[in-house]
mmCIF file of N, CA and C in Angstrom:
data_model
loop_
_atom_site.group_PDB
_atom_site.id
_atom_site.type_symbol
_atom_site.label_atom_id
_atom_site.label_comp_id
_atom_site.label_asym_id
_atom_site.label_seq_id
_atom_site.Cartn_x
_atom_site.Cartn_y
_atom_site.Cartn_z
ATOM 1 N N MET A 1 9.537 5.189 -57.776
ATOM 2 C CA MET A 1 8.781 4.407 -56.851
ATOM 3 C C MET A 1 9.075 5.215 -55.576
ATOM 4 N N VAL A 2 7.986 5.353 -54.808
ATOM 5 C CA VAL A 2 7.994 6.119 -53.473
ATOM 6 C C VAL A 2 7.918 5.082 -52.282
ATOM 7 N N ASP A 3 8.869 5.687 -51.435
ATOM 8 C CA ASP A 3 9.228 4.827 -50.317
ATOM 9 C C ASP A 3 7.947 5.088 -49.217
ATOM 10 N N ALA A 4 7.480 4.302 -48.563
ATOM 11 C CA ALA A 4 6.509 4.513 -47.529
ATOM 12 C C ALA A 4 6.906 5.238 -46.268
ATOM 13 N N ARG A 5 8.274 5.126 -45.971
ATOM 14 C CA ARG A 5 8.649 5.997 -44.878
ATOM 15 C C ARG A 5 8.657 7.533 -45.353
ATOM 16 N N GLU A 6 8.710 7.949 -46.575
ATOM 17 C CA GLU A 6 8.735 9.257 -46.811
ATOM 18 C C GLU A 6 7.147 9.894 -46.608
ATOM 19 N N ASN A 7 6.133 9.258 -46.627
ATOM 20 C CA ASN A 7 4.926 9.620 -46.511
ATOM 21 C C ASN A 7 4.453 9.529 -45.205
ATOM 22 N N ARG A 8 5.175 8.846 -44.261
ATOM 23 C CA ARG A 8 4.672 8.642 -42.900
ATOM 24 C C ARG A 8 4.210 9.928 -42.048
ATOM 25 N N GLY A 9 4.815 11.004 -42.277
ATOM 26 C CA GLY A 9 4.278 12.149 -41.481
ATOM 27 C C GLY A 9 3.119 13.021 -41.921
ATOM 28 N N ALA A 10 2.989 12.596 -43.404
ATOM 29 C CA ALA A 10 1.894 13.483 -44.063
ATOM 30 C C ALA A 10 0.461 12.833 -43.763
ATOM 31 N N PRO A 11 -0.420 13.811 -43.371
ATOM 32 C CA PRO A 11 -1.808 13.271 -43.198
ATOM 33 C C PRO A 11 -2.721 12.942 -44.460
ATOM 34 N N LEU A 12 -3.497 12.156 -44.389
ATOM 35 C CA LEU A 12 -4.369 11.912 -45.575
ATOM 36 C C LEU A 12 -5.340 13.042 -45.770
ATOM 37 N N PRO A 13 -5.513 13.422 -46.895
ATOM 38 C CA PRO A 13 -6.224 14.778 -47.270
ATOM 39 C C PRO A 13 -7.832 14.479 -46.730
ATOM 40 N N LEU A 14 -8.304 13.130 -46.774
ATOM 41 C CA LEU A 14 -9.698 13.067 -46.424
ATOM 42 C C LEU A 14 -9.857 12.841 -44.889
ATOM 43 N N THR A 15 -8.996 12.337 -44.389
ATOM 44 C CA THR A 15 -9.151 12.088 -42.925
ATOM 45 C C THR A 15 -8.794 13.075 -41.950
ATOM 46 N N SER A 16 -7.973 14.025 -42.228
ATOM 47 C CA SER A 16 -7.787 15.305 -41.440
ATOM 48 C C SER A 16 -7.509 16.552 -42.156
ATOM 49 N N PRO A 17 -8.654 17.002 -42.475
ATOM 50 C CA PRO A 17 -8.617 18.396 -43.284
ATOM 51 C C PRO A 17 -8.087 19.511 -42.325
ATOM 52 N N ASP A 18 -7.457 20.474 -42.834
ATOM 53 C CA ASP A 18 -6.871 21.548 -42.226
ATOM 54 C C ASP A 18 -7.997 22.625 -42.078
ATOM 55 N N TRP A 19 -8.635 22.817 -41.057
ATOM 56 C CA TRP A 19 -9.795 23.815 -40.910
ATOM 57 C C TRP A 19 -9.218 25.279 -40.565
ATOM 58 N N SER A 20 -8.032 25.462 -40.416
ATOM 59 C CA SER A 20 -7.433 26.685 -40.088
ATOM 60 C C SER A 20 -7.781 28.030 -40.985
ATOM 61 N N PRO A 21 -7.704 27.751 -42.276
ATOM 62 C CA PRO A 21 -8.169 28.835 -43.112
ATOM 63 C C PRO A 21 -9.618 29.266 -43.006
ATOM 64 N N PHE A 22 -10.365 28.380 -42.448
ATOM 65 C CA PHE A 22 -11.813 28.603 -42.388
ATOM 66 C C PHE A 22 -12.253 29.230 -41.184
ATOM 67 N N LEU A 23 -11.584 29.076 -39.967
ATOM 68 C CA LEU A 23 -11.921 29.558 -38.397
ATOM 69 C C LEU A 23 -12.270 30.867 -38.407
ATOM 70 N N PRO A 24 -11.456 31.773 -39.044
ATOM 71 C CA PRO A 24 -11.928 33.056 -38.816
ATOM 72 C C PRO A 24 -13.152 33.537 -39.670
ATOM 73 N N GLY A 25 -13.336 33.042 -40.651
ATOM 74 C CA GLY A 25 -14.685 33.199 -41.532
ATOM 75 C C GLY A 25 -15.806 32.765 -40.876
ATOM 76 N N ILE A 26 -15.560 31.419 -40.285
ATOM 77 C CA ILE A 26 -16.808 30.772 -39.412
ATOM 78 C C ILE A 26 -17.221 31.741 -38.455
ATOM 79 N N ALA A 27 -16.325 32.062 -37.626
ATOM 80 C CA ALA A 27 -16.611 33.012 -36.486
ATOM 81 C C ALA A 27 -17.212 34.227 -36.862
ATOM 82 N N LEU A 28 -16.795 34.891 -37.946
ATOM 83 C CA LEU A 28 -17.382 36.122 -38.339
ATOM 84 C C LEU A 28 -18.844 35.854 -38.925
ATOM 85 N N TRP A 29 -18.981 34.770 -39.623
ATOM 86 C CA TRP A 29 -20.299 34.500 -40.168
ATOM 87 C C TRP A 29 -21.262 34.097 -39.089
ATOM 88 N N ALA A 30 -20.821 33.396 -38.033
ATOM 89 C CA ALA A 30 -21.492 33.090 -36.697
ATOM 90 C C ALA A 30 -22.124 34.233 -36.309
ATOM 91 N N LEU A 31 -21.073 35.243 -35.978
ATOM 92 C CA LEU A 31 -21.475 36.601 -35.333
ATOM 93 C C LEU A 31 -22.283 37.294 -36.246
ATOM 94 N N ALA A 32 -22.149 37.417 -37.501
ATOM 95 C CA ALA A 32 -22.893 38.302 -38.310
ATOM 96 C C ALA A 32 -24.522 37.687 -38.421
ATOM 97 N N LEU A 33 -24.547 36.417 -38.517
ATOM 98 C CA LEU A 33 -25.806 35.729 -38.618
ATOM 99 C C LEU A 33 -26.616 35.436 -37.328
ATOM 100 N N TYR A 34 -26.130 35.836 -36.229
ATOM 101 C CA TYR A 34 -26.618 35.678 -34.826
ATOM 102 C C TYR A 34 -27.823 36.511 -34.777
ATOM 103 N N LEU A 35 -27.842 37.697 -35.219
ATOM 104 C CA LEU A 35 -29.110 38.633 -34.914
ATOM 105 C C LEU A 35 -30.209 38.039 -35.823
ATOM 106 N N PRO A 36 -30.086 37.709 -37.041
ATOM 107 C CA PRO A 36 -31.181 37.171 -37.791
ATOM 108 C C PRO A 36 -31.693 35.905 -37.238
ATOM 109 N N LEU A 37 -30.875 35.157 -36.608
ATOM 110 C CA LEU A 37 -31.371 33.868 -35.850
ATOM 111 C C LEU A 37 -32.025 34.145 -34.509
ATOM 112 N N SER A 38 -32.182 35.326 -34.170
ATOM 113 C CA SER A 38 -32.778 35.401 -32.849
ATOM 114 C C SER A 38 -34.170 35.197 -32.806
ATOM 115 N N GLY A 39 -35.002 35.115 -34.025
ATOM 116 C CA GLY A 39 -36.376 34.889 -34.287
ATOM 117 C C GLY A 39 -36.540 33.370 -33.542
ATOM 118 N N PRO A 40 -36.113 32.284 -34.343
ATOM 119 C CA PRO A 40 -36.264 31.170 -33.966
ATOM 120 C C PRO A 40 -35.818 30.833 -32.492
ATOM 121 N N LEU A 41 -34.755 31.540 -31.985
ATOM 122 C CA LEU A 41 -34.225 31.527 -30.594
ATOM 123 C C LEU A 41 -35.269 31.811 -29.611
ATOM 124 N N ALA A 42 -35.943 32.925 -29.886
ATOM 125 C CA ALA A 42 -36.990 33.373 -29.115
ATOM 126 C C ALA A 42 -38.123 32.499 -28.930
ATOM 127 N N ARG A 43 -38.508 31.871 -30.070
ATOM 128 C CA ARG A 43 -39.450 30.684 -29.988
ATOM 129 C C ARG A 43 -39.087 29.605 -29.196
ATOM 130 N N LEU A 44 -37.664 29.325 -29.238
ATOM 131 C CA LEU A 44 -37.266 28.212 -28.446
ATOM 132 C C LEU A 44 -37.190 28.695 -26.951
ATOM 133 N N GLU A 45 -36.904 29.936 -26.498
ATOM 134 C CA GLU A 45 -36.965 30.467 -25.189
ATOM 135 C C GLU A 45 -38.487 30.283 -24.668
ATOM 136 N N GLU A 46 -39.495 30.767 -25.546
ATOM 137 C CA GLU A 46 -40.860 30.489 -25.163
ATOM 138 C C GLU A 46 -41.274 29.137 -24.760
ATOM 139 N N ALA A 47 -40.746 28.024 -25.584
ATOM 140 C CA ALA A 47 -41.085 26.701 -25.420
ATOM 141 C C ALA A 47 -40.321 26.288 -24.108
ATOM 142 N N LEU A 48 -39.164 26.757 -23.955
ATOM 143 C CA LEU A 48 -38.360 26.247 -22.698
ATOM 144 C C LEU A 48 -39.115 26.739 -21.569
ATOM 145 N N ALA A 49 -39.648 28.075 -21.619
ATOM 146 C CA ALA A 49 -40.479 28.504 -20.362
ATOM 147 C C ALA A 49 -41.808 27.871 -20.030
ATOM 148 N N ALA A 50 -42.149 27.161 -21.057
ATOM 149 C CA ALA A 50 -43.549 26.516 -20.781
ATOM 150 C C ALA A 50 -43.326 25.184 -20.398
ATOM 151 N N GLY A 51 -42.008 24.661 -20.611
ATOM 152 C CA GLY A 51 -41.588 23.425 -20.231
ATOM 153 C C GLY A 51 -41.499 23.097 -18.693
ATOM 154 N N PRO A 52 -41.257 21.898 -18.299
ATOM 155 C CA PRO A 52 -40.876 21.497 -16.733
ATOM 156 C C PRO A 52 -39.448 21.775 -16.430
ATOM 157 N N LEU A 53 -38.530 22.242 -17.196
ATOM 158 C CA LEU A 53 -37.131 22.487 -16.734
ATOM 159 C C LEU A 53 -36.976 23.674 -15.726
ATOM 160 N N PRO A 54 -36.198 23.528 -14.770
ATOM 161 C CA PRO A 54 -35.794 24.778 -13.854
ATOM 162 C C PRO A 54 -35.220 25.833 -14.569
ATOM 163 N N ALA A 55 -35.233 26.935 -14.067
ATOM 164 C CA ALA A 55 -34.683 28.189 -14.713
ATOM 165 C C ALA A 55 -33.317 28.044 -15.143
ATOM 166 N N ALA A 56 -32.495 27.368 -14.202
ATOM 167 C CA ALA A 56 -31.068 27.367 -14.427
ATOM 168 C C ALA A 56 -30.775 26.288 -15.900
ATOM 169 N N ALA A 57 -31.622 25.328 -15.845
ATOM 170 C CA ALA A 57 -31.500 24.413 -16.946
ATOM 171 C C ALA A 57 -31.874 25.062 -18.167
ATOM 172 N N GLN A 58 -33.023 25.942 -18.073
ATOM 173 C CA GLN A 58 -33.485 26.500 -19.349
ATOM 174 C C GLN A 58 -32.322 27.572 -19.895
ATOM 175 N N GLN A 59 -31.870 28.224 -18.923
ATOM 176 C CA GLN A 59 -30.660 29.058 -19.412
ATOM 177 C C GLN A 59 -29.546 28.490 -20.127
ATOM 178 N N VAL A 60 -29.165 27.378 -19.646
ATOM 179 C CA VAL A 60 -28.087 26.439 -20.061
ATOM 180 C C VAL A 60 -28.506 26.041 -21.517
ATOM 181 N N ALA A 61 -29.742 25.501 -21.510
ATOM 182 C CA ALA A 61 -30.083 24.943 -22.754
ATOM 183 C C ALA A 61 -30.223 25.984 -23.903
ATOM 184 N N LEU A 62 -30.754 27.141 -23.385
ATOM 185 C CA LEU A 62 -30.737 28.227 -24.605
ATOM 186 C C LEU A 62 -29.594 28.761 -24.935
ATOM 187 N N VAL A 63 -28.494 28.769 -23.927
ATOM 188 C CA VAL A 63 -27.085 29.369 -24.293
ATOM 189 C C VAL A 63 -26.467 28.242 -25.255
ATOM 190 N N VAL A 64 -26.560 26.966 -24.892
ATOM 191 C CA VAL A 64 -25.845 25.903 -25.724
ATOM 192 C C VAL A 64 -26.446 25.842 -27.077
ATOM 193 N N SER A 65 -27.924 25.858 -27.066
ATOM 194 C CA SER A 65 -28.440 26.008 -28.376
ATOM 195 C C SER A 65 -28.338 27.111 -29.436
ATOM 196 N N SER A 66 -28.091 28.090 -28.785
ATOM 197 C CA SER A 66 -27.846 29.367 -29.532
ATOM 198 C C SER A 66 -26.559 29.409 -30.095
ATOM 199 N N LEU A 67 -25.454 28.972 -29.183
ATOM 200 C CA LEU A 67 -24.286 28.941 -29.731
ATOM 201 C C LEU A 67 -24.126 27.850 -30.724
ATOM 202 N N LEU A 68 -24.639 26.686 -30.654
ATOM 203 C CA LEU A 68 -24.458 25.636 -31.687
ATOM 204 C C LEU A 68 -25.334 25.896 -33.016
ATOM 205 N N LEU A 69 -26.452 26.718 -32.922
ATOM 206 C CA LEU A 69 -27.064 27.153 -34.175
ATOM 207 C C LEU A 69 -26.216 28.170 -34.865
ATOM 208 N N ALA A 70 -25.674 29.031 -34.096
ATOM 209 C CA ALA A 70 -24.942 30.274 -34.760
ATOM 210 C C ALA A 70 -23.420 29.517 -35.439
ATOM 211 N N LEU A 71 -23.061 28.611 -34.745
ATOM 212 C CA LEU A 71 -21.897 27.869 -35.140
ATOM 213 C C LEU A 71 -22.248 27.083 -36.449
ATOM 214 N N ALA A 72 -23.394 26.363 -36.405
ATOM 215 C CA ALA A 72 -23.510 25.444 -37.505
ATOM 216 C C ALA A 72 -23.948 26.409 -38.662
ATOM 217 N N ILE A 73 -24.732 27.504 -38.586
ATOM 218 C CA ILE A 73 -24.850 28.494 -39.691
ATOM 219 C C ILE A 73 -23.781 29.118 -40.184
ATOM 220 N N GLY A 74 -22.891 29.382 -39.174
ATOM 221 C CA GLY A 74 -21.485 30.109 -39.663
ATOM 222 C C GLY A 74 -20.541 29.080 -40.544
ATOM 223 N N VAL A 75 -20.568 27.765 -40.176
ATOM 224 C CA VAL A 75 -19.802 26.986 -40.883
ATOM 225 C C VAL A 75 -20.411 26.793 -42.380
ATOM 226 N N LEU A 76 -21.765 26.633 -42.259
ATOM 227 C CA LEU A 76 -22.315 26.369 -43.569
ATOM 228 C C LEU A 76 -22.260 27.661 -44.493
ATOM 229 N N ALA A 77 -22.423 28.843 -44.027
ATOM 230 C CA ALA A 77 -22.147 30.001 -44.981
ATOM 231 C C ALA A 77 -20.835 30.121 -45.190
ATOM 232 N N ASP A 78 -19.687 29.898 -44.357
ATOM 233 C CA ASP A 78 -18.367 30.096 -44.676
ATOM 234 C C ASP A 78 -17.977 28.869 -45.650
ATOM 235 N N LEU A 79 -18.394 27.877 -45.576
ATOM 236 C CA LEU A 79 -17.925 26.736 -46.403
ATOM 237 C C LEU A 79 -18.447 27.026 -47.863
ATOM 238 N N ALA A 80 -19.934 27.362 -47.874
ATOM 239 C CA ALA A 80 -20.308 27.825 -49.119
ATOM 240 C C ALA A 80 -19.814 28.781 -49.908
ATOM 241 N N LEU A 81 -19.340 29.982 -49.132
ATOM 242 C CA LEU A 81 -18.658 31.095 -49.760
ATOM 243 C C LEU A 81 -17.245 30.904 -50.014
ATOM 244 N N SER A 82 -16.604 29.752 -49.052
ATOM 245 C CA SER A 82 -15.169 29.562 -49.502
ATOM 246 C C SER A 82 -15.035 28.684 -50.725
ATOM 247 N N TRP A 83 -16.243 27.769 -51.011
ATOM 248 C CA TRP A 83 -16.079 26.996 -51.963
ATOM 249 C C TRP A 83 -16.424 27.816 -53.286
ATOM 250 N N ALA A 84 -17.156 28.943 -53.282
ATOM 251 C CA ALA A 84 -17.567 29.743 -54.244
ATOM 252 C C ALA A 84 -16.381 30.820 -54.715
ATOM 253 N N LEU A 85 -15.944 31.409 -53.568
ATOM 254 C CA LEU A 85 -15.127 32.588 -53.843
ATOM 255 C C LEU A 85 -13.585 32.219 -53.185
ATOM 256 N N GLY A 86 -13.435 31.519 -52.372
ATOM 257 C CA GLY A 86 -12.087 31.227 -51.651
ATOM 258 C C GLY A 86 -12.248 31.560 -50.290
ATOM 259 N N PRO A 87 -11.357 30.972 -49.315
ATOM 260 C CA PRO A 87 -11.502 31.315 -47.890
ATOM 261 C C PRO A 87 -11.306 32.767 -47.528
ATOM 262 N N ASP A 88 -10.201 33.314 -48.162
ATOM 263 C CA ASP A 88 -9.947 34.671 -47.928
ATOM 264 C C ASP A 88 -11.201 35.727 -48.171
ATOM 265 N N TRP A 89 -11.717 35.485 -49.308
ATOM 266 C CA TRP A 89 -12.892 36.343 -49.687
ATOM 267 C C TRP A 89 -14.087 35.950 -48.707
ATOM 268 N N ALA A 90 -14.431 34.762 -48.371
ATOM 269 C CA ALA A 90 -15.566 34.429 -47.478
ATOM 270 C C ALA A 90 -15.204 35.049 -46.182
ATOM 271 N N SER A 91 -13.892 34.994 -45.640
ATOM 272 C CA SER A 91 -13.562 35.791 -44.246
ATOM 273 C C SER A 91 -13.810 37.280 -44.548
ATOM 274 N N SER A 92 -13.479 37.898 -45.514
ATOM 275 C CA SER A 92 -13.655 39.330 -45.634
ATOM 276 C C SER A 92 -15.199 39.755 -45.828
ATOM 277 N N LEU A 93 -15.872 38.697 -46.530
ATOM 278 C CA LEU A 93 -17.409 39.119 -46.449
ATOM 279 C C LEU A 93 -18.018 38.899 -45.101
ATOM 280 N N GLY A 94 -17.615 37.971 -44.375
ATOM 281 C CA GLY A 94 -18.038 37.777 -43.002
ATOM 282 C C GLY A 94 -17.738 38.915 -42.223
ATOM 283 N N LEU A 95 -16.497 39.635 -42.198
ATOM 284 C CA LEU A 95 -16.151 40.801 -41.529
ATOM 285 C C LEU A 95 -17.073 41.892 -41.865
ATOM 286 N N ILE A 96 -17.461 42.225 -43.338
ATOM 287 C CA ILE A 96 -18.216 43.114 -43.739
ATOM 288 C C ILE A 96 -19.676 42.880 -43.161
ATOM 289 N N ALA A 97 -20.080 41.640 -43.196
ATOM 290 C CA ALA A 97 -21.579 41.387 -42.656
ATOM 291 C C ALA A 97 -21.547 41.589 -41.230
ATOM 292 N N ALA A 98 -20.542 41.199 -40.251
ATOM 293 C CA ALA A 98 -20.552 41.578 -38.920
ATOM 294 C C ALA A 98 -20.477 43.029 -38.622
ATOM 295 N N GLY A 99 -19.752 43.693 -39.438
ATOM 296 C CA GLY A 99 -19.824 45.226 -39.325
ATOM 297 C C GLY A 99 -21.099 45.796 -39.590
ATOM 298 N N TRP A 100 -21.585 45.306 -40.735
ATOM 299 C CA TRP A 100 -22.949 46.028 -41.175
ATOM 300 C C TRP A 100 -24.148 45.454 -40.272
ATOM 301 N N GLY A 101 -23.907 44.304 -39.612
ATOM 302 C CA GLY A 101 -25.038 43.800 -38.548
ATOM 303 C C GLY A 101 -24.825 44.803 -37.332
ATOM 304 N N LEU A 102 -23.857 45.226 -36.948
ATOM 305 C CA LEU A 102 -23.390 45.962 -35.654
ATOM 306 C C LEU A 102 -23.969 47.499 -35.984
ATOM 307 N N PHE A 103 -23.622 47.974 -37.332
ATOM 308 C CA PHE A 103 -24.007 49.305 -37.566
ATOM 309 C C PHE A 103 -25.529 49.373 -37.652
ATOM 310 N N THR A 104 -26.220 48.428 -38.258
ATOM 311 C CA THR A 104 -27.585 48.563 -38.221
ATOM 312 C C THR A 104 -28.292 48.506 -36.759
ATOM 313 N N ALA A 105 -27.531 47.602 -36.012
ATOM 314 C CA ALA A 105 -28.067 47.417 -34.703
ATOM 315 C C ALA A 105 -28.030 48.922 -33.786
ATOM 316 N N LEU A 106 -26.761 49.387 -34.202
ATOM 317 C CA LEU A 106 -26.696 50.838 -33.433
ATOM 318 C C LEU A 106 -27.696 51.800 -34.045
ATOM 319 N N ALA A 107 -27.581 51.862 -35.473
ATOM 320 C CA ALA A 107 -28.607 52.690 -35.972
ATOM 321 C C ALA A 107 -30.079 52.659 -35.552
ATOM 322 N N SER A 108 -30.735 51.233 -35.424
ATOM 323 C CA SER A 108 -31.866 51.191 -34.882
ATOM 324 C C SER A 108 -32.135 51.526 -33.614
ATOM 325 N N ARG A 109 -31.070 51.068 -32.684
ATOM 326 C CA ARG A 109 -31.162 51.748 -31.319
ATOM 327 C C ARG A 109 -31.164 53.317 -31.238
ATOM 328 N N ALA A 110 -30.236 53.949 -32.005
ATOM 329 C CA ALA A 110 -30.555 55.474 -32.003
ATOM 330 C C ALA A 110 -31.680 55.974 -32.661
ATOM 331 N N ARG A 111 -32.271 55.215 -33.484
ATOM 332 C CA ARG A 111 -33.559 55.506 -33.970
ATOM 333 C C ARG A 111 -34.625 55.537 -32.967
ATOM 334 N N GLU A 112 -34.681 54.355 -32.321
ATOM 335 C CA GLU A 112 -35.564 54.125 -31.188
ATOM 336 C C GLU A 112 -35.387 55.167 -29.950
ATOM 337 N N GLY A 113 -34.290 55.512 -29.740
ATOM 338 C CA GLY A 113 -33.993 56.446 -28.577
ATOM 339 C C GLY A 113 -34.367 57.923 -29.163
ATOM 340 N N GLY A 114 -34.501 58.255 -30.439
ATOM 341 C CA GLY A 114 -34.865 59.653 -30.801
ATOM 342 C C GLY A 114 -33.737 60.296 -31.007
ATOM 343 N N GLU A 115 -32.566 59.770 -31.235
ATOM 344 C CA GLU A 115 -31.477 60.603 -31.287
ATOM 345 C C GLU A 115 -31.355 60.999 -32.645
#
């Protein structure tokens, strides 16, 4: 028989999950997927420019929405890969994807510059 006093300090697994193994992967996937998400964000920027908001409010709305979109996509990508492969592999793949995105951005910039 288990005494209730022994379980007092332990959180319930469904009410307070431990997100710490997922945080590096979420950040890396949000960073890696930020460039592909720039297309929808450009359309949002055009829609905000045509709207009645002042320029400062447009910038705040654009920054907040881009951060939330990148975070949401990062969470979804990391959770899906963590479920399929495990949290460590998902974080490693996020690091590889972020590095590959940086590499391709630099290569594209060098190609446009004629270097």
